[in-house]
Amino acid sequence: MIAAYGSIDSVDPAQATTVIALQLISALGDPLYAIDGQGAIQPKLARALPRLSDDGLTATIPLRQGVLFHDGTPFDADAMAFSLRRFLAIGKLSYVVGDRISAVRVTGPYELQLDLRRPFSPLAKLLSFASLTPISPTAYANYEAGFRPNAFVGTGPYELRLQSPQLQRLEPFAQYWGEAPRNDGIALVGMSTSTSLYGAISSGNVDVLLSTSLEPEQQSALHQQANQGQLREGAGPALGIGYITLLTDRPPLDNQTLRRALAFSLDRELLTKRVTDKLRPPLRGLVPPKLPGALAAWPRADASRARQLLQQEGYCSGEVLPLQLTYRSNVPTDRLLALSWQEWLRSRLGDCVRLDLTGMESTTAYRQLGDGAFQMILLDWMGDYPDADNYLTPLLGCTQSEGNRCLEGDSASGGSFWTAPGLEEKLRLSNERRGQARLDLLDAVQREAANGVPYLPMWQTRPRAWARNSITAPQFDGSGRLNFASLSRRSLP
């Protein structure tokens, strides 16, 4: 039995959006491509990497033969096209793909052709997105324009035998085309509190705990138990980032110098140690360091430099800059981080800056981001697929701007409202170029963002799982998903 945080209201790939739902779908289905533990792209239901036309606007994908859906329907190009077209039409996360793919065409029984809106070099990584796993056109014939939340019929190593919000039962698919699971099935149970999750693994009521939603001290305790041989721990790639969004289009943080002062006031090394016991390493960029194109462009903490910049703007000599930081009240680490930064500022720059704190439930906060409701707010992000584009575009993308102010686009809906002349063009070109030319553009985008300081990167997060000693160590793929099929019982000495 595996325990995880949250409930699963839908297992329809076009409807599911939560981390745990996409984790489940990744065990029940196969994407065209997968990212292995070393970060390399591996064909799954595709037989090879996409073949691009000379202008980069057409991608041809050969498909694997001899694959069956769980209901016995053969997998072929028509089935893959059905799934992609359905996702583009009704998918909750269809914007991830719809901005890239304009049409899906079948050019042979096992050959698919994608028309792209513009050249997109990380296409194979995009097609590793769990929501793009194909579903049986037979089973979903009556759901082409609507969702089927309580059933899943895909091609993966497991079949879904039971679905409820708190419990899912998976059994191995006897006719799976690939390597069979090493276990006889999985029960996935959802829990709603950190205390219940921690208690479940501590008491032995579950075999594996999959969650990054535990209280920091509980994660630290499980990590220590693993180091002492009491549990078996597995960690995936650090693809999650935590950051602070700054409202840049109105006073006082429309002042770039003040934003730069804040960048120098964030002692990531101290704060990550205090809040997460070093389980979340410091981050000085918007792209996880292990991904190609990542750049640590934000400065290290320097209280004297922060003071100098604040003094330059008239503070620290009887004038204190009041700032408001909102943290998500239902995210355990947010409040601890907010309090720790508040104390750091009070002790080092108390005559210059006063940080006031407000807690707000995350769902409420997300609804208000695009309204410019928060002067500063703690947030996090994990890309839908592991590529620099899926971090920079959601944070910096801007389709309509006026100087350094973003009027429409991701930057506005995300609450920073910052851009720079020519930045959107650099982002676009970075997705069309390959090799060093692409890396150079990604470098330029990140340096410009670090200079403009619309965000303060804080830390990077790795998905973790803990197993009882009677279970093999948890393993993750390169997209941060736990490999259910690798889990098995082991003989103890």
XYZ file of C-alpha atoms in Angstrom:
493
model
C 0.000 0.000 0.000
C 1.232 3.485 -0.930
C 0.027 6.571 0.954
C 0.062 10.037 -0.585
C -1.305 13.479 0.145
C -4.653 14.524 -1.282
C -7.525 12.893 -3.109
C -8.065 11.982 -6.766
C -11.384 13.164 -8.137
C -10.596 12.268 -11.748
C -8.287 9.855 -13.548
C -9.176 11.240 -16.970
C -5.910 12.550 -18.496
C -7.833 15.463 -19.993
C -9.259 16.457 -16.601
C -6.635 15.542 -13.986
C -4.335 18.355 -12.853
C -3.020 17.445 -9.386
C 0.411 15.978 -8.731
C -0.988 12.774 -7.253
C -3.493 12.273 -10.108
C -0.754 12.657 -12.726
C 1.409 10.275 -10.675
C -1.366 7.671 -10.887
C -1.876 8.205 -14.616
C 1.846 7.720 -15.208
C 1.514 4.234 -13.669
C -1.577 3.349 -15.704
C -0.501 4.656 -19.101
C 2.454 5.184 -21.409
C 3.470 8.469 -23.055
C 5.100 8.665 -26.457
C 8.407 9.446 -24.751
C 9.736 9.164 -21.215
C 12.601 10.792 -19.313
C 14.810 8.241 -17.591
C 16.551 8.640 -14.238
C 19.574 10.220 -15.911
C 17.446 12.810 -17.697
C 17.711 11.216 -21.154
C 14.730 10.983 -23.527
C 13.580 7.426 -24.234
C 10.962 6.422 -26.816
C 8.018 4.567 -25.216
C 5.012 4.285 -27.511
C 7.061 6.075 -30.151
C 9.772 4.037 -31.868
C 12.149 6.934 -32.396
C 12.558 10.628 -31.739
C 10.416 13.011 -33.831
C 11.678 13.606 -37.375
C 11.392 17.325 -38.131
C 10.872 18.948 -41.512
C 13.439 21.436 -42.797
C 11.341 24.385 -41.626
C 10.780 22.780 -38.211
C 6.993 23.026 -38.522
C 6.155 19.355 -39.083
C 7.125 16.445 -36.833
C 6.745 12.834 -37.955
C 6.599 10.172 -35.233
C 6.808 6.410 -35.890
C 4.762 4.392 -33.371
C 5.315 1.080 -31.635
C 3.376 -1.913 -32.930
C 1.911 -4.815 -30.969
C 0.609 -2.698 -28.084
C -2.850 -3.260 -26.597
C -5.073 -1.070 -24.473
C -6.458 -2.573 -21.275
C -9.762 -3.334 -23.053
C -7.994 -5.223 -25.856
C -8.208 -2.394 -28.433
C -5.002 -2.243 -30.526
C -2.858 0.856 -30.185
C -2.128 2.583 -33.499
C -1.858 6.029 -35.066
C -5.640 6.522 -35.082
C -5.797 5.823 -31.342
C -2.932 8.208 -30.609
C -4.502 10.910 -32.790
C -7.858 10.423 -31.026
C -6.217 10.957 -27.638
C -4.196 14.016 -28.660
C -7.112 15.694 -30.442
C -9.385 15.060 -27.457
C -6.831 16.574 -25.075
C -6.355 19.609 -27.320
C -10.124 20.107 -27.448
C -11.143 19.629 -23.809
C -7.993 19.171 -21.698
C -7.769 21.255 -18.526
C -4.047 21.660 -19.237
C -4.430 21.860 -23.014
C -2.622 25.216 -23.113
C 0.607 23.301 -22.441
C 0.231 21.649 -25.851
C -2.170 23.905 -27.742
C 0.331 26.755 -27.890
C 2.728 24.369 -29.660
C 0.657 21.949 -31.780
C -1.918 23.161 -34.301
C -3.005 19.855 -35.869
C -2.608 16.082 -35.506
C -2.644 13.951 -38.668
C -2.450 10.213 -39.327
C -0.057 9.472 -42.197
C 0.126 5.691 -41.820
C -1.190 2.869 -39.616
C 1.700 3.486 -37.209
C 2.830 6.966 -38.180
C 1.688 10.271 -36.747
C 2.352 13.778 -37.992
C 2.133 16.919 -35.859
C 1.823 20.397 -37.320
C 3.555 22.929 -35.082
C 2.599 26.591 -34.735
C 6.295 27.428 -34.795
C 9.514 25.432 -34.427
C 9.810 23.917 -30.947
C 13.079 22.186 -30.143
C 12.046 20.421 -26.870
C 9.101 18.667 -28.589
C 10.021 15.147 -27.393
C 10.119 16.372 -23.789
C 6.724 17.999 -24.233
C 5.354 14.670 -25.484
C 6.537 12.979 -22.278
C 3.852 14.930 -20.375
C 1.703 12.430 -18.400
C -1.558 14.022 -19.569
C -0.738 12.982 -23.154
C -0.821 9.260 -22.416
C -3.188 7.662 -24.951
C -6.585 6.238 -23.990
C -8.631 3.609 -25.777
C -10.835 5.161 -28.477
C -13.244 2.278 -27.903
C -13.629 2.905 -24.170
C -13.863 6.681 -24.635
C -16.045 6.735 -27.759
C -18.856 8.409 -25.812
C -16.480 10.783 -24.010
C -14.793 12.528 -26.928
C -16.270 15.861 -25.821
C -16.670 15.096 -22.109
C -14.747 13.658 -19.187
C -14.751 10.128 -17.791
C -13.450 10.746 -14.263
C -13.901 7.322 -12.649
C -12.244 4.985 -15.139
C -8.982 4.740 -17.062
C -8.251 2.522 -20.059
C -4.703 2.982 -21.281
C -1.700 0.880 -22.333
C 0.373 0.936 -19.129
C 1.697 -1.817 -16.862
C -1.315 -1.597 -14.531
C -5.079 -1.667 -14.962
C -7.287 0.434 -12.696
C -9.632 -1.905 -10.822
C -11.074 0.508 -8.252
C -11.357 4.293 -8.250
C -12.600 6.481 -5.420
C -11.252 9.839 -4.268
C -9.306 8.272 -1.377
C -8.473 4.801 -2.748
C -7.317 3.348 -6.052
C -6.473 -0.302 -6.706
C -4.111 -1.243 -9.517
C -3.485 -4.733 -10.887
C -0.792 -5.756 -13.393
C -1.957 -5.805 -17.015
C -1.242 -9.337 -18.244
C -0.817 -8.271 -21.868
C 1.488 -5.325 -21.228
C 3.961 -4.843 -24.060
C 6.901 -3.945 -21.797
C 8.520 -5.256 -18.622
C 5.953 -6.593 -16.162
C 5.617 -5.008 -12.693
C 7.646 -6.631 -9.925
C 4.642 -6.695 -7.607
C 1.156 -8.195 -7.655
C -0.594 -4.838 -7.530
C -0.756 -1.496 -5.762
C -3.272 0.138 -3.445
C -2.914 3.934 -3.448
C -4.563 5.672 -0.509
C -4.965 9.433 -0.156
C -4.710 11.200 3.198
C -5.556 14.778 4.049
C -3.085 15.727 6.790
C 0.632 15.564 7.380
C 0.014 13.902 10.749
C -1.975 11.029 9.241
C 0.667 10.438 6.559
C 3.519 10.405 9.049
C 1.570 8.156 11.404
C 0.759 5.710 8.607
C 4.397 4.999 7.736
C 5.592 5.182 11.342
C 3.027 2.611 12.479
C 3.611 0.323 9.505
C 0.039 0.674 8.264
C 1.354 1.479 4.774
C 4.361 0.113 2.906
C 5.404 3.305 1.094
C 4.846 6.998 1.780
C 4.921 9.333 -1.211
C 4.643 12.963 -0.216
C 6.422 16.295 -0.148
C 3.518 17.742 1.848
C 4.766 16.599 5.246
C 5.703 19.047 7.955
C 9.434 19.850 7.635
C 10.326 18.226 10.955
C 8.518 15.038 9.907
C 10.384 14.868 6.597
C 13.619 15.408 8.480
C 12.730 12.645 10.935
C 11.992 10.169 8.118
C 15.221 11.145 6.367
C 17.171 10.462 9.563
C 15.406 7.136 10.052
C 16.425 6.163 6.519
C 20.034 7.129 7.244
C 19.885 4.896 10.330
C 18.587 1.944 8.323
C 15.065 2.004 9.753
C 13.447 2.932 6.427
C 14.403 2.911 2.762
C 14.370 6.317 1.066
C 14.202 7.280 -2.584
C 14.424 10.759 -4.094
C 13.609 11.971 -7.573
C 15.199 14.812 -9.542
C 14.894 18.330 -8.102
C 12.305 19.665 -10.543
C 10.257 21.746 -8.117
C 11.216 25.342 -7.335
C 10.105 27.626 -4.520
C 10.194 31.382 -5.044
C 8.793 34.735 -3.960
C 6.829 36.786 -6.498
C 7.258 40.565 -6.299
C 4.529 42.942 -7.523
C 6.596 45.124 -9.844
C 3.996 47.422 -11.397
C 3.078 49.553 -8.377
C 4.840 51.198 -5.417
C 7.015 50.463 -3.647
C 8.272 47.441 -5.610
C 8.011 49.182 -8.959
C 11.400 50.520 -7.829
C 14.043 48.175 -9.266
C 16.642 49.270 -6.718
C 14.403 48.164 -3.852
C 13.832 44.815 -5.547
C 17.575 44.380 -5.910
C 17.982 45.184 -2.223
C 15.556 42.377 -1.402
C 17.545 40.013 -3.602
C 20.597 40.669 -1.437
C 18.561 40.216 1.756
C 17.622 36.577 1.153
C 20.059 34.267 2.953
C 19.036 31.050 1.247
C 21.705 28.876 2.847
C 20.648 29.865 6.358
C 16.912 29.779 5.674
C 16.881 26.407 3.903
C 18.909 24.878 6.724
C 16.593 26.320 9.356
C 13.323 25.501 7.597
C 14.008 22.199 5.808
C 17.145 20.818 7.511
C 18.918 21.079 4.120
C 16.395 18.776 2.386
C 15.640 21.656 -0.023
C 18.897 23.041 -1.429
C 19.200 26.802 -2.081
C 18.231 28.042 -5.536
C 19.536 31.175 -7.281
C 17.741 30.764 -10.609
C 14.324 30.046 -12.094
C 15.364 26.755 -13.728
C 16.315 23.670 -11.671
C 20.128 23.390 -11.796
C 20.161 19.883 -13.273
C 18.323 20.948 -16.440
C 20.276 22.163 -19.500
C 20.277 25.947 -19.657
C 19.923 26.556 -15.913
C 21.770 29.587 -14.554
C 22.392 30.732 -10.972
C 22.023 34.423 -11.834
C 20.576 35.818 -8.599
C 23.096 37.143 -6.030
C 24.035 35.547 -2.735
C 22.956 37.212 0.492
C 24.855 40.389 1.348
C 23.332 42.488 4.141
C 25.745 45.373 3.634
C 24.938 45.585 -0.071
C 21.199 45.450 0.709
C 21.632 48.272 3.214
C 23.568 50.357 0.693
C 20.776 50.052 -1.881
C 18.082 50.843 0.687
C 20.009 53.905 1.847
C 20.304 54.983 -1.777
C 16.486 55.140 -1.856
C 16.201 57.107 1.398
C 15.698 54.335 3.950
C 17.651 53.258 7.070
C 18.017 56.789 8.487
C 14.776 57.065 10.405
C 12.718 55.827 7.443
C 11.664 52.142 7.379
C 10.333 50.415 4.261
C 7.110 48.524 5.117
C 6.557 45.372 3.077
C 3.787 42.747 3.084
C 4.569 39.075 2.499
C 1.740 36.578 1.984
C 2.345 32.913 2.655
C 0.068 29.959 1.936
C -1.357 28.900 5.277
C -1.899 25.281 4.192
C 1.700 24.775 3.005
C 3.794 23.770 6.039
C 7.103 25.261 4.926
C 5.652 28.627 3.862
C 4.930 29.948 7.338
C 8.300 28.804 8.700
C 10.137 30.443 5.820
C 8.174 33.679 6.178
C 8.884 33.852 9.917
C 12.569 33.034 9.432
C 13.065 35.714 6.760
C 11.158 38.209 8.889
C 13.520 37.522 11.798
C 16.604 37.760 9.560
C 15.491 41.164 8.270
C 14.686 42.352 11.781
C 18.130 41.380 13.085
C 20.188 42.618 10.105
C 18.138 45.396 8.515
C 15.514 46.255 11.105
C 16.159 49.999 10.809
C 15.594 49.765 7.040
C 12.836 47.207 6.382
C 9.784 45.918 8.244
C 8.244 42.699 6.952
C 4.598 42.076 7.853
C 3.119 38.609 7.289
C -0.304 37.416 6.158
C -1.442 33.804 5.765
C -3.962 32.765 3.107
C -5.229 29.393 1.902
C -3.525 28.557 -1.392
C -6.615 28.105 -3.587
C -7.872 31.555 -2.570
C -4.447 33.069 -3.195
C -4.128 31.560 -6.678
C -7.447 33.081 -7.727
C -6.211 36.557 -6.822
C -2.714 36.433 -8.318
C -3.664 37.988 -11.637
C -5.426 40.862 -9.846
C -2.165 42.139 -8.378
C -3.443 41.427 -4.860
C -0.084 40.545 -3.308
C 2.918 42.788 -2.822
C 4.970 39.638 -2.232
C 3.823 36.037 -2.092
C 5.513 32.680 -1.576
C 4.791 30.213 -4.397
C 6.208 27.087 -5.996
C 6.238 25.495 -9.439
C 7.051 22.169 -11.002
C 7.195 22.047 -14.775
C 4.831 19.757 -16.662
C 7.901 18.396 -18.446
C 11.593 18.789 -17.562
C 12.834 21.586 -19.811
C 13.962 25.153 -19.141
C 11.123 26.481 -21.298
C 8.538 25.058 -18.889
C 9.921 27.255 -16.122
C 10.855 30.459 -17.897
C 7.756 30.836 -20.076
C 5.194 30.295 -17.253
C 6.974 32.919 -15.136
C 8.213 35.410 -17.725
C 5.979 35.006 -20.777
C 4.221 38.206 -21.879
C 2.056 38.688 -24.964
C 1.302 42.377 -24.486
C 3.526 44.874 -22.718
C 4.267 48.515 -22.129
C 7.914 49.112 -21.270
C 8.742 46.898 -18.300
C 5.089 46.288 -17.451
C 3.402 43.129 -18.692
C -0.253 43.780 -19.516
C -1.215 40.289 -20.681
C 0.476 36.920 -20.448
C 1.922 34.527 -17.912
C 3.868 37.205 -16.050
C 0.659 39.165 -15.457
C -1.471 36.176 -14.484
C 1.317 35.025 -12.163
C 1.310 38.275 -10.204
C 4.652 39.899 -11.042
C 3.565 41.958 -14.109
C 7.215 42.315 -15.138
C 8.822 42.048 -18.540
C 11.557 43.748 -20.519
C 11.709 44.975 -24.118
C 12.733 42.096 -26.369
C 12.438 39.446 -23.641
C 9.448 37.672 -25.198
C 11.309 37.463 -28.515
C 14.319 35.879 -26.781
C 12.010 33.340 -25.121
C 10.440 32.484 -28.470
C 13.770 32.119 -30.223
C 15.153 29.956 -27.402
C 12.432 27.396 -28.188
C 13.302 27.353 -31.875
C 17.079 27.044 -31.562
C 19.138 24.020 -30.616
C 22.488 23.358 -28.998
C 24.682 26.242 -27.896
C 22.535 28.835 -29.692
C 19.612 27.853 -27.479
C 21.718 27.838 -24.318
C 22.997 31.336 -25.091
C 19.441 32.666 -25.400
C 18.339 30.950 -22.177
C 21.343 32.510 -20.469
C 20.409 35.971 -21.731
C 16.781 35.604 -20.589
C 17.785 34.574 -17.086
C 20.387 37.314 -16.673
C 17.824 39.899 -17.704
C 15.289 38.471 -15.240
C 17.859 38.459 -12.438
C 18.610 42.118 -13.146
C 14.900 43.013 -13.181
C 14.163 40.944 -10.033
C 10.478 40.090 -10.538
C 11.077 36.948 -8.481
C 13.310 35.796 -5.657
C 14.199 32.110 -6.238
C 14.387 30.339 -2.886
C 14.944 26.585 -3.026
C 14.609 23.460 -5.110
C 12.508 20.473 -4.100
C 12.904 16.781 -4.812
C 10.024 14.299 -4.604
C 10.752 11.775 -1.888
C 9.338 8.435 -0.880
C 9.992 6.265 2.152
C 9.440 2.508 2.253
C 9.486 -0.058 5.018
C 12.573 -2.249 5.027
C 10.527 -5.145 3.676
C 10.087 -3.173 0.413
C 12.710 -2.345 -2.208
C 13.967 1.252 -2.265
C 11.628 3.644 -4.129
C 12.800 4.737 -7.584
C 11.811 7.826 -9.577
C 11.968 8.602 -13.268
C 13.367 11.781 -14.770
C 9.956 13.490 -14.624
C 9.764 13.079 -10.855
C 7.226 10.215 -10.864
C 7.566 7.245 -8.516
C 7.983 3.999 -10.457
C 5.248 1.812 -8.978
C 6.281 -1.174 -11.108
C 9.772 -1.312 -9.543
C 8.449 -1.817 -6.004
C 8.569 -5.334 -4.614
C 8.883 -7.174 -1.339
C 12.382 -8.185 -0.326
C 13.708 -10.906 1.926
C 15.035 -9.613 5.214
C 18.089 -11.256 6.816
